[in-house]
Amino acid sequence: MNLLSEAIDWLFAAERLSGSSPVPLRIGEHLLYTFVAVLVAAVIAVPLGYLIGHTGRGRELAVGLSGAARALPSFGLIILLVLLVGVVRAPLAAVISFVILAIPSILAGAYAGFEAVDRRTIDAARAIGMTEWQILWKVEVPLGLPLLISGLRSAVLQVVATVTLAAYVGLGGLGLYIIAGLALRQFDQMLGAALLIAALALVLDALFAGLERVVVPAGVSVGRKGFRPTSNRRRAVMETSIESGRG
Amino acid sequence: MNWILDNLDLMLELTLQHIRLSLPPIILGFLISVPLGWVAYRFQLTRGFLLTVAGLLYTIPSLALFVILPPILGISFLSEINITIALTIYAVAILTRSVADALGSVDPAVRDCATAMGYGPWRRFWTVEFPLAGPVTLAGLRVAAVSTVSLVTVGILIGVQSLGYLFTNGLQRRILVEVFAGVVLVVLVALLIDALLAMAGRRLMPWAPRPRSSRRLALRGSAAPE
């Protein structure tokens, strides 16, 4: 297809670096919005998820919340918040919506990480005289880290996808090329940007996949498959529930 | 409020259109991912490959996929079939993993029993393994269904009518109620399809574990001599 080579031409044209809308700037914006939103969401969701995971209370609430959030259309949420916060403050509204969308996956990752810890391990920690605080930091947090990272990974991908849509309300980012290209029927620009967005998402995904492996504590054999806290069936349901929708 | 009363017809029409766009990807996704999930479960070599490809496809943001697919498939950017194919890809990406996990969750002893009783692979799959894998598959199907319903709205950006119309039109005309109504209707459609799937699951699979307190389940899990 010619369009593909045109899109490649568009991507590597000199104007992509020097023009009024340079690609590096758009990538930077895209990453900045993603980073800020996921950071804020993590500050809120990780302590909450740990509290739920450690005490076992409020789990139904968290599960219900994640389920309901998945049904929430991200595009609609952005526009709703933009109209609520004010069109002039669209970036703030957009970031709030990214945070709302990122929280459920991180929350699920945090408490699922704790839940996946074998109860016998925790009983053993308690039996050798660890305080609750030590159990939290020396047992549950390290063992739960891979699932927390997996939750962060879902959140990052969700936000990258949603930032793309936020170009519609005047936010920068790579989605801008697609939204602008649609109006002008510039298909080479749209396809070039779409390939770039897909590549960005894949790179971030790979980065977090690597991180998930790195954080498995030494001594835990094959990470998640090493310890067997729950039946296979239950774990399958749990892992399915961490995956969340795309924006 | 007035906007809602004045536009009930529009809302109904868009809701029906939305449901019409949501169902094919869910159904097609399920039909495609059962054999794919089986292949991923049955053959270790293809498992890594299939699940990786599914994961990568699922990673691509929807708006980008809507733009990338048409030139590859030689269809129009603005066509409905574009949305249907893109959302089917997402559903397959979620469900292939679910089906593979679900088949893996079947107790090997039960599988061996069926083999010992003389079940061939085909009959064993359809009468023993697939039904027992049903509950986990259904959990994945519900996730796929809900996310499909929410993703259909993105189609409005490339001109495919759905409840997403209430978002773009509401922004242009600065009508908060219109956008809010759109969000609520999308969530309602998602919950409706989710509830129907859950109900169908209870009807068709009386052997599925009943929902019960998670902590009791966790305790039972650790007590099991598995």
Coordinates of C-alpha atoms in Angstrom, one line a residue:
Chain A
M1 CA 0.0 0.0 0.0
N2 CA 1.3 3.4 -1.0
L3 CA -0.1 5.0 2.1
L4 CA 2.3 3.1 4.3
S5 CA 5.4 4.5 2.5
E6 CA 3.8 8.0 2.5
A7 CA 3.4 7.6 6.3
I8 CA 7.0 6.6 6.6
D9 CA 8.0 9.6 4.5
W10 CA 5.9 11.8 6.7
L11 CA 7.6 10.4 9.9
F12 CA 11.1 11.0 8.6
A13 CA 10.6 14.3 6.9
A14 CA 12.8 17.2 8.1
E15 CA 9.8 19.2 9.2
R16 CA 9.1 16.6 11.9
L17 CA 12.0 18.0 13.9
S18 CA 11.9 21.7 13.0
G19 CA 8.3 22.5 12.1
S20 CA 5.7 24.2 14.3
S21 CA 4.6 20.9 15.7
P22 CA 7.8 18.8 16.1
V23 CA 7.5 15.1 16.9
P24 CA 9.9 15.1 19.9
L25 CA 7.8 17.8 21.6
R26 CA 4.6 15.8 21.1
I27 CA 6.3 12.6 22.4
G28 CA 7.5 14.6 25.4
E29 CA 4.0 15.9 26.1
H30 CA 2.6 12.4 25.7
L31 CA 5.1 11.0 28.2
L32 CA 4.8 13.9 30.6
Y33 CA 1.0 13.6 30.9
T34 CA 1.3 9.8 31.3
F35 CA 4.0 10.1 33.9
V36 CA 2.3 12.7 36.0
A37 CA -1.1 11.0 35.9
V38 CA 0.3 7.6 36.8
L39 CA 2.4 9.1 39.6
V40 CA -0.6 10.8 41.1
A41 CA -2.8 7.7 40.7
A42 CA -0.1 5.6 42.3
V43 CA 0.2 7.9 45.3
I44 CA -3.5 7.5 45.9
A45 CA -4.0 3.9 44.9
V46 CA -0.9 2.1 46.3
P47 CA -1.4 2.9 50.0
L48 CA -5.1 2.1 49.6
G49 CA -4.4 -1.1 47.8
Y50 CA -1.9 -2.2 50.5
L51 CA -4.3 -1.4 53.2
I52 CA -7.0 -3.5 51.5
G53 CA -4.5 -6.3 50.8
H54 CA -3.1 -6.3 54.3
T55 CA -6.3 -6.1 56.3
G56 CA -8.5 -8.0 53.8
R57 CA -11.2 -5.4 54.4
G58 CA -12.8 -3.4 51.7
R59 CA -11.9 -5.9 49.0
E60 CA -15.5 -6.1 47.6
L61 CA -15.5 -2.3 47.4
A62 CA -12.2 -2.3 45.4
V63 CA -13.4 -5.1 43.1
G64 CA -16.7 -3.3 42.5
L65 CA -14.9 0.0 41.8
S66 CA -12.5 -1.6 39.3
G67 CA -15.4 -3.3 37.5
A68 CA -17.4 -0.1 37.3
A69 CA -14.4 1.9 36.1
R70 CA -13.9 -0.5 33.3
A71 CA -17.3 0.3 32.0
L72 CA -16.5 4.0 32.1
P73 CA -15.9 5.3 28.6
S74 CA -12.5 7.2 28.8
F75 CA -13.3 9.6 26.0
G76 CA -16.6 10.6 27.6
L77 CA -15.0 11.0 31.0
I78 CA -12.4 13.5 29.5
I79 CA -15.1 15.6 27.9
L80 CA -17.3 15.5 30.9
L81 CA -14.5 16.8 33.1
V82 CA -13.5 19.4 30.6
L83 CA -17.0 20.8 30.7
L84 CA -17.1 20.5 34.5
V85 CA -13.7 22.1 35.2
G86 CA -13.9 24.6 32.3
V87 CA -12.7 24.5 28.7
V88 CA -9.9 26.9 29.4
R89 CA -8.5 24.5 32.0
A90 CA -8.7 21.5 29.7
P91 CA -5.2 20.1 30.6
L92 CA -6.1 20.0 34.3
A93 CA -9.4 18.3 33.5
A94 CA -7.7 15.8 31.2
V95 CA -5.1 14.9 33.9
I96 CA -7.9 14.4 36.4
S97 CA -9.6 12.0 34.1
F98 CA -6.3 10.1 33.4
V99 CA -5.8 9.7 37.2
I100 CA -9.3 8.4 37.6
L101 CA -8.7 5.9 34.8
A102 CA -5.3 4.8 36.2
I103 CA -6.4 4.2 39.8
P104 CA -8.4 0.9 39.4
S105 CA -5.5 -1.0 37.8
I106 CA -3.0 0.2 40.3
L107 CA -5.3 -0.5 43.2
A108 CA -6.0 -4.0 41.8
G109 CA -2.3 -4.7 41.3
A110 CA -1.5 -3.5 44.9
Y111 CA -4.0 -5.6 46.7
A112 CA -3.8 -8.6 44.4
G113 CA 0.0 -8.6 45.1
F114 CA -0.7 -8.9 48.8
E115 CA -3.4 -11.4 48.3
A116 CA -1.1 -13.6 46.2
V117 CA 1.3 -14.0 49.1
D118 CA 0.9 -17.5 50.6
R119 CA -0.9 -17.2 54.0
R120 CA 1.6 -19.7 55.4
T121 CA 4.4 -17.3 54.6
I122 CA 2.8 -14.6 56.6
D123 CA 2.0 -16.9 59.5
A124 CA 5.6 -18.0 59.4
A125 CA 6.8 -14.3 59.5
R126 CA 4.5 -13.7 62.4
A127 CA 5.7 -16.9 64.2
I128 CA 9.3 -15.8 64.0
G129 CA 8.3 -12.6 65.8
M130 CA 8.0 -10.0 63.0
T131 CA 5.8 -7.1 63.8
E132 CA 2.9 -6.2 61.5
W133 CA 5.0 -3.4 60.1
Q134 CA 7.8 -5.7 59.4
I135 CA 5.5 -8.2 57.8
L136 CA 4.2 -5.5 55.6
W137 CA 7.6 -4.1 54.4
K138 CA 9.7 -7.3 54.5
V139 CA 7.2 -9.9 53.3
E140 CA 4.1 -8.5 51.6
V141 CA 5.6 -5.5 49.7
P142 CA 8.5 -7.4 48.1
L143 CA 6.5 -10.5 47.3
G144 CA 3.6 -8.3 45.9
L145 CA 5.9 -6.1 43.8
P146 CA 5.6 -8.0 40.5
L147 CA 1.8 -7.8 40.6
L148 CA 1.9 -4.1 41.6
I149 CA 4.2 -3.5 38.6
S150 CA 1.8 -5.4 36.4
G151 CA -1.0 -3.1 37.7
L152 CA 1.2 0.0 36.9
R153 CA 1.8 -1.4 33.5
S154 CA -1.9 -1.7 32.7
A155 CA -2.4 1.9 34.1
V156 CA 0.4 3.3 31.9
L157 CA -1.0 1.7 28.8
Q158 CA -4.5 2.9 29.6
V159 CA -3.3 6.4 30.1
V160 CA -1.1 6.4 26.9
A161 CA -4.2 5.4 25.0
T162 CA -6.4 8.0 26.7
V163 CA -3.8 10.8 26.2
T164 CA -4.2 10.1 22.5
L165 CA -7.9 10.8 22.7
A166 CA -7.4 13.9 24.8
A167 CA -5.9 15.6 21.7
Y168 CA -9.6 16.2 20.8
V169 CA -10.0 18.7 23.7
G170 CA -6.9 20.5 22.7
L171 CA -4.3 18.7 24.7
G172 CA -1.0 18.1 22.9
G173 CA 0.5 14.7 22.6
L174 CA 0.8 12.4 19.6
G175 CA -3.0 12.1 19.2
L176 CA -3.0 15.7 17.9
Y177 CA -1.6 14.6 14.5
I178 CA -4.5 12.1 14.1
I179 CA -7.2 14.6 15.2
A180 CA -5.7 17.3 13.0
G181 CA -5.1 14.8 10.2
L182 CA -8.8 13.7 10.3
A183 CA -10.1 17.2 9.7
L184 CA -7.7 17.8 6.8
R185 CA -7.9 14.2 5.4
Q186 CA -4.1 13.9 5.7
F187 CA -3.9 10.2 5.9
D188 CA -0.1 10.0 5.7
Q189 CA 0.1 12.1 8.9
M190 CA -2.6 10.1 10.6
L191 CA -1.0 6.8 9.8
G192 CA 2.5 8.0 10.7
A193 CA 1.3 9.3 14.1
A194 CA -0.7 6.1 14.7
L195 CA 2.4 4.0 14.1
L196 CA 4.4 6.2 16.4
I197 CA 1.7 5.9 19.2
A198 CA 1.6 2.1 18.8
A199 CA 5.4 2.0 19.0
L200 CA 5.4 4.2 22.1
A201 CA 2.9 1.9 23.8
L202 CA 4.8 -1.2 22.8
V203 CA 8.1 0.3 24.1
L204 CA 6.5 1.3 27.5
D205 CA 4.9 -2.2 27.7
A206 CA 8.3 -3.9 27.1
L207 CA 9.9 -1.7 29.7
F208 CA 7.4 -2.6 32.4
A209 CA 7.5 -6.3 31.4
G210 CA 11.2 -6.2 32.0
L211 CA 10.7 -4.4 35.3
E212 CA 8.1 -7.0 36.4
R213 CA 10.9 -9.7 36.0
V214 CA 13.5 -7.6 37.7
V215 CA 11.5 -7.0 40.9
V216 CA 10.9 -10.6 41.7
P217 CA 12.8 -11.1 45.0
A218 CA 15.8 -13.4 45.0
G219 CA 14.8 -16.8 46.2
V220 CA 11.3 -16.8 44.8
S221 CA 11.7 -19.3 42.0
V222 CA 9.7 -18.4 38.9
G223 CA 7.9 -15.4 40.4
R224 CA 4.2 -15.7 40.2
K225 CA 4.2 -19.3 39.3
G226 CA 6.6 -20.1 42.1
F227 CA 4.2 -19.7 45.0
R228 CA 0.8 -21.3 44.9
P229 CA -1.4 -19.3 47.2
T230 CA -4.7 -20.0 45.6
S231 CA -6.2 -22.5 43.2
N232 CA -5.3 -22.2 39.6
R233 CA -8.9 -21.3 38.8
R234 CA -9.0 -18.5 41.3
R235 CA -5.7 -17.0 40.1
A236 CA -6.9 -17.1 36.5
V237 CA -9.9 -15.1 37.5
M238 CA -7.8 -12.7 39.5
E239 CA -5.3 -12.0 36.8
T240 CA -8.1 -11.5 34.3
S241 CA -9.6 -8.9 36.6
I242 CA -6.3 -6.9 36.7
E243 CA -6.4 -6.4 33.0
S244 CA -8.5 -3.4 32.2
G245 CA -10.0 -1.8 29.2
R246 CA -8.2 0.5 26.7
G247 CA -9.2 4.0 26.0
Chain B
M1 CA -32.6 18.3 32.3
N2 CA -34.6 19.8 29.4
W3 CA -32.0 18.5 27.0
I4 CA -32.7 14.9 28.1
L5 CA -36.5 15.2 27.8
D6 CA -36.2 16.9 24.4
N7 CA -33.8 14.3 23.0
L8 CA -35.2 10.9 24.2
D9 CA -35.6 9.7 20.7
L10 CA -32.0 10.6 19.8
M11 CA -30.7 8.8 22.9
L12 CA -32.7 5.7 22.2
E13 CA -31.6 5.6 18.6
L14 CA -27.9 6.0 19.6
T15 CA -28.2 3.4 22.3
L16 CA -29.6 0.8 19.9
Q17 CA -26.9 1.8 17.4
H18 CA -24.3 1.4 20.2
I19 CA -25.5 -2.1 21.1
R20 CA -25.6 -3.1 17.4
L21 CA -21.9 -2.1 17.1
S22 CA -20.9 -3.7 20.4
L23 CA -22.3 -7.2 19.9
P24 CA -20.5 -8.4 16.7
P25 CA -17.0 -7.9 18.2
I26 CA -18.0 -9.7 21.5
I27 CA -19.5 -12.7 19.7
L28 CA -16.8 -12.9 17.0
G29 CA -14.1 -12.4 19.6
F30 CA -15.5 -15.4 21.6
L31 CA -15.8 -17.6 18.5
I32 CA -12.3 -16.9 17.4
S33 CA -10.6 -17.2 20.7
V34 CA -11.9 -20.6 21.7
P35 CA -9.8 -22.4 19.1
L36 CA -6.9 -20.0 19.5
G37 CA -7.0 -20.4 23.3
W38 CA -7.1 -24.2 22.9
V39 CA -4.0 -24.1 20.6
A40 CA -2.2 -21.9 23.1
Y41 CA -3.2 -24.2 26.0
R42 CA -2.4 -27.5 24.2
F43 CA 0.9 -26.7 22.5
Q44 CA 3.6 -25.2 24.7
L45 CA 5.5 -23.9 21.6
T46 CA 2.6 -21.8 20.3
R47 CA 1.5 -20.7 23.8
G48 CA 4.3 -18.1 24.2
F49 CA 3.9 -16.9 20.6
L50 CA 0.1 -16.5 20.6
L51 CA -0.2 -14.9 24.1
T52 CA 2.7 -12.5 23.2
V53 CA 1.0 -11.4 20.0
A54 CA -2.3 -11.1 21.8
G55 CA -0.7 -9.0 24.5
L56 CA 1.0 -6.7 21.9
L57 CA -2.2 -6.2 19.9
Y58 CA -4.0 -5.3 23.1
T59 CA -1.3 -2.7 23.9
I60 CA -2.0 -0.6 20.8
P61 CA -4.3 2.3 21.7
S62 CA -7.7 2.2 20.0
L63 CA -7.5 5.4 18.0
A64 CA -4.1 4.3 16.6
L65 CA -5.5 0.9 15.7
F66 CA -8.5 2.5 14.0
V67 CA -6.0 4.4 11.8
I68 CA -3.6 1.6 11.2
L69 CA -6.1 -1.1 10.2
P70 CA -7.8 0.4 7.1
P71 CA -4.6 0.7 4.9
I72 CA -3.6 -2.8 5.9
L73 CA -7.0 -4.3 5.1
G74 CA -7.8 -2.0 2.2
I75 CA -11.0 -0.6 3.7
S76 CA -12.2 2.9 4.3
F77 CA -11.1 4.8 7.4
L78 CA -14.6 5.8 8.1
S79 CA -16.4 2.5 7.7
E80 CA -18.1 0.6 10.4
I81 CA -16.3 -2.6 9.5
N82 CA -13.1 -0.9 10.6
I83 CA -14.4 -0.5 14.1
T84 CA -15.8 -4.1 14.2
I85 CA -12.5 -5.6 13.2
A86 CA -10.4 -3.4 15.6
L87 CA -12.7 -4.2 18.5
T88 CA -12.8 -7.9 17.6
I89 CA -9.0 -7.9 17.7
Y90 CA -9.1 -6.5 21.3
A91 CA -11.7 -9.0 22.3
V92 CA -9.6 -11.9 20.9
A93 CA -6.5 -10.5 22.6
I94 CA -8.3 -10.6 26.0
L95 CA -10.1 -13.9 25.5
T96 CA -7.4 -16.0 24.0
R97 CA -5.5 -15.7 27.3
S98 CA -8.7 -16.3 29.3
V99 CA -9.5 -19.5 27.4
A100 CA -5.9 -20.8 27.6
D101 CA -5.9 -20.0 31.4
A102 CA -9.3 -21.5 31.8
L103 CA -8.4 -24.8 30.1
G104 CA -5.2 -24.8 32.2
S105 CA -7.3 -24.5 35.4
V106 CA -9.2 -27.8 34.7
D107 CA -8.2 -30.3 37.3
P108 CA -5.8 -32.8 35.6
A109 CA -7.3 -35.7 37.5
V110 CA -10.7 -35.0 35.9
R111 CA -9.1 -34.9 32.5
D112 CA -7.4 -38.2 33.2
C113 CA -10.6 -39.7 34.5
A114 CA -12.3 -38.7 31.2
T115 CA -9.5 -40.3 29.2
A116 CA -9.7 -43.4 31.4
M117 CA -13.4 -43.7 30.7
G118 CA -12.6 -43.8 27.0
Y119 CA -13.4 -40.2 26.0
G120 CA -11.5 -39.3 22.8
P121 CA -9.9 -35.8 22.6
W122 CA -12.8 -34.2 20.7
R123 CA -15.5 -35.5 23.0
R124 CA -13.4 -34.9 26.1
F125 CA -12.9 -31.3 25.1
W126 CA -16.5 -30.5 24.4
T127 CA -18.1 -32.5 27.2
V128 CA -15.5 -32.2 30.0
E129 CA -12.8 -29.7 29.6
F130 CA -14.6 -26.8 27.9
P131 CA -17.6 -26.9 30.3
L132 CA -15.3 -27.0 33.3
A133 CA -13.2 -24.1 31.8
G134 CA -16.5 -22.2 31.3
P135 CA -16.5 -20.1 34.5
V136 CA -13.0 -18.6 33.9
T137 CA -13.7 -18.1 30.2
L138 CA -16.9 -16.3 31.2
A139 CA -14.9 -14.0 33.5
G140 CA -12.7 -13.0 30.5
L141 CA -15.7 -12.7 28.3
R142 CA -17.3 -10.2 30.7
V143 CA -14.1 -8.1 30.8
A144 CA -14.0 -8.2 27.0
A145 CA -17.7 -7.3 26.6
V146 CA -17.5 -4.3 29.0
S147 CA -14.4 -2.9 27.5
T148 CA -15.8 -3.3 23.9
V149 CA -18.9 -1.3 24.9
S150 CA -16.8 1.5 26.2
L151 CA -14.4 1.4 23.2
V152 CA -17.2 1.8 20.7
T153 CA -17.5 5.4 21.7
V154 CA -14.0 6.2 20.3
G155 CA -15.4 5.3 16.9
I156 CA -17.1 8.7 16.8
L157 CA -13.7 10.3 16.2
I158 CA -13.5 8.6 12.8
G159 CA -17.2 9.2 12.1
V160 CA -18.9 6.0 13.3
Q161 CA -22.1 6.9 15.1
S162 CA -22.7 5.6 18.6
L163 CA -23.3 7.0 22.0
G164 CA -19.9 8.7 21.5
Y165 CA -21.9 11.2 19.4
L166 CA -23.3 12.7 22.7
F167 CA -19.7 13.4 23.8
T168 CA -18.5 15.3 20.8
N169 CA -21.8 17.0 20.2
G170 CA -22.0 17.9 23.8
L171 CA -18.6 19.4 23.8
Q172 CA -19.2 21.5 20.7
R173 CA -22.5 22.8 22.1
R174 CA -21.2 23.0 25.7
I175 CA -24.1 20.9 27.0
L176 CA -22.9 19.2 30.2
V177 CA -26.0 17.1 30.6
E178 CA -25.7 15.7 27.1
V179 CA -22.2 14.4 27.8
F180 CA -23.2 13.1 31.2
A181 CA -26.2 11.3 29.7
G182 CA -23.8 9.7 27.2
V183 CA -21.5 8.5 29.9
V184 CA -24.4 7.1 32.0
L185 CA -25.9 5.3 28.9
V186 CA -22.6 3.7 28.0
V187 CA -22.1 2.4 31.5
L188 CA -25.7 1.2 31.6
V189 CA -25.3 -0.7 28.3
A190 CA -22.1 -2.2 29.6
L191 CA -23.7 -3.3 32.9
L192 CA -26.7 -4.7 31.0
I193 CA -24.6 -6.9 28.7
D194 CA -22.4 -7.9 31.7
A195 CA -25.5 -8.8 33.7
L196 CA -26.9 -10.8 30.8
L197 CA -23.6 -12.7 30.4
A198 CA -23.5 -13.4 34.2
M199 CA -27.1 -14.6 34.1
A200 CA -26.4 -16.8 31.1
G201 CA -23.4 -18.2 32.9
R202 CA -25.5 -19.2 36.0
R203 CA -28.1 -20.8 33.7
L204 CA -25.7 -22.7 31.5
M205 CA -23.1 -23.6 34.1
P206 CA -24.7 -24.6 37.4
W207 CA -21.4 -26.2 38.3
A208 CA -19.7 -22.8 38.5
P209 CA -18.5 -21.8 42.0
R210 CA -21.0 -19.5 43.6
P211 CA -19.8 -16.1 44.5
R212 CA -18.9 -16.1 48.2
S213 CA -16.8 -14.2 50.6
S214 CA -13.3 -13.9 49.2
R215 CA -11.5 -14.4 52.4
R216 CA -13.2 -17.8 53.0
L217 CA -12.2 -18.7 49.5
A218 CA -8.6 -17.7 50.1
L219 CA -8.5 -19.8 53.3
R220 CA -10.0 -22.8 51.5
G221 CA -7.4 -22.2 48.8
S222 CA -4.5 -22.4 51.2
A223 CA -5.9 -25.3 53.1
A224 CA -6.2 -27.4 49.9
P225 CA -3.5 -30.0 49.7
E226 CA -2.8 -29.0 46.1

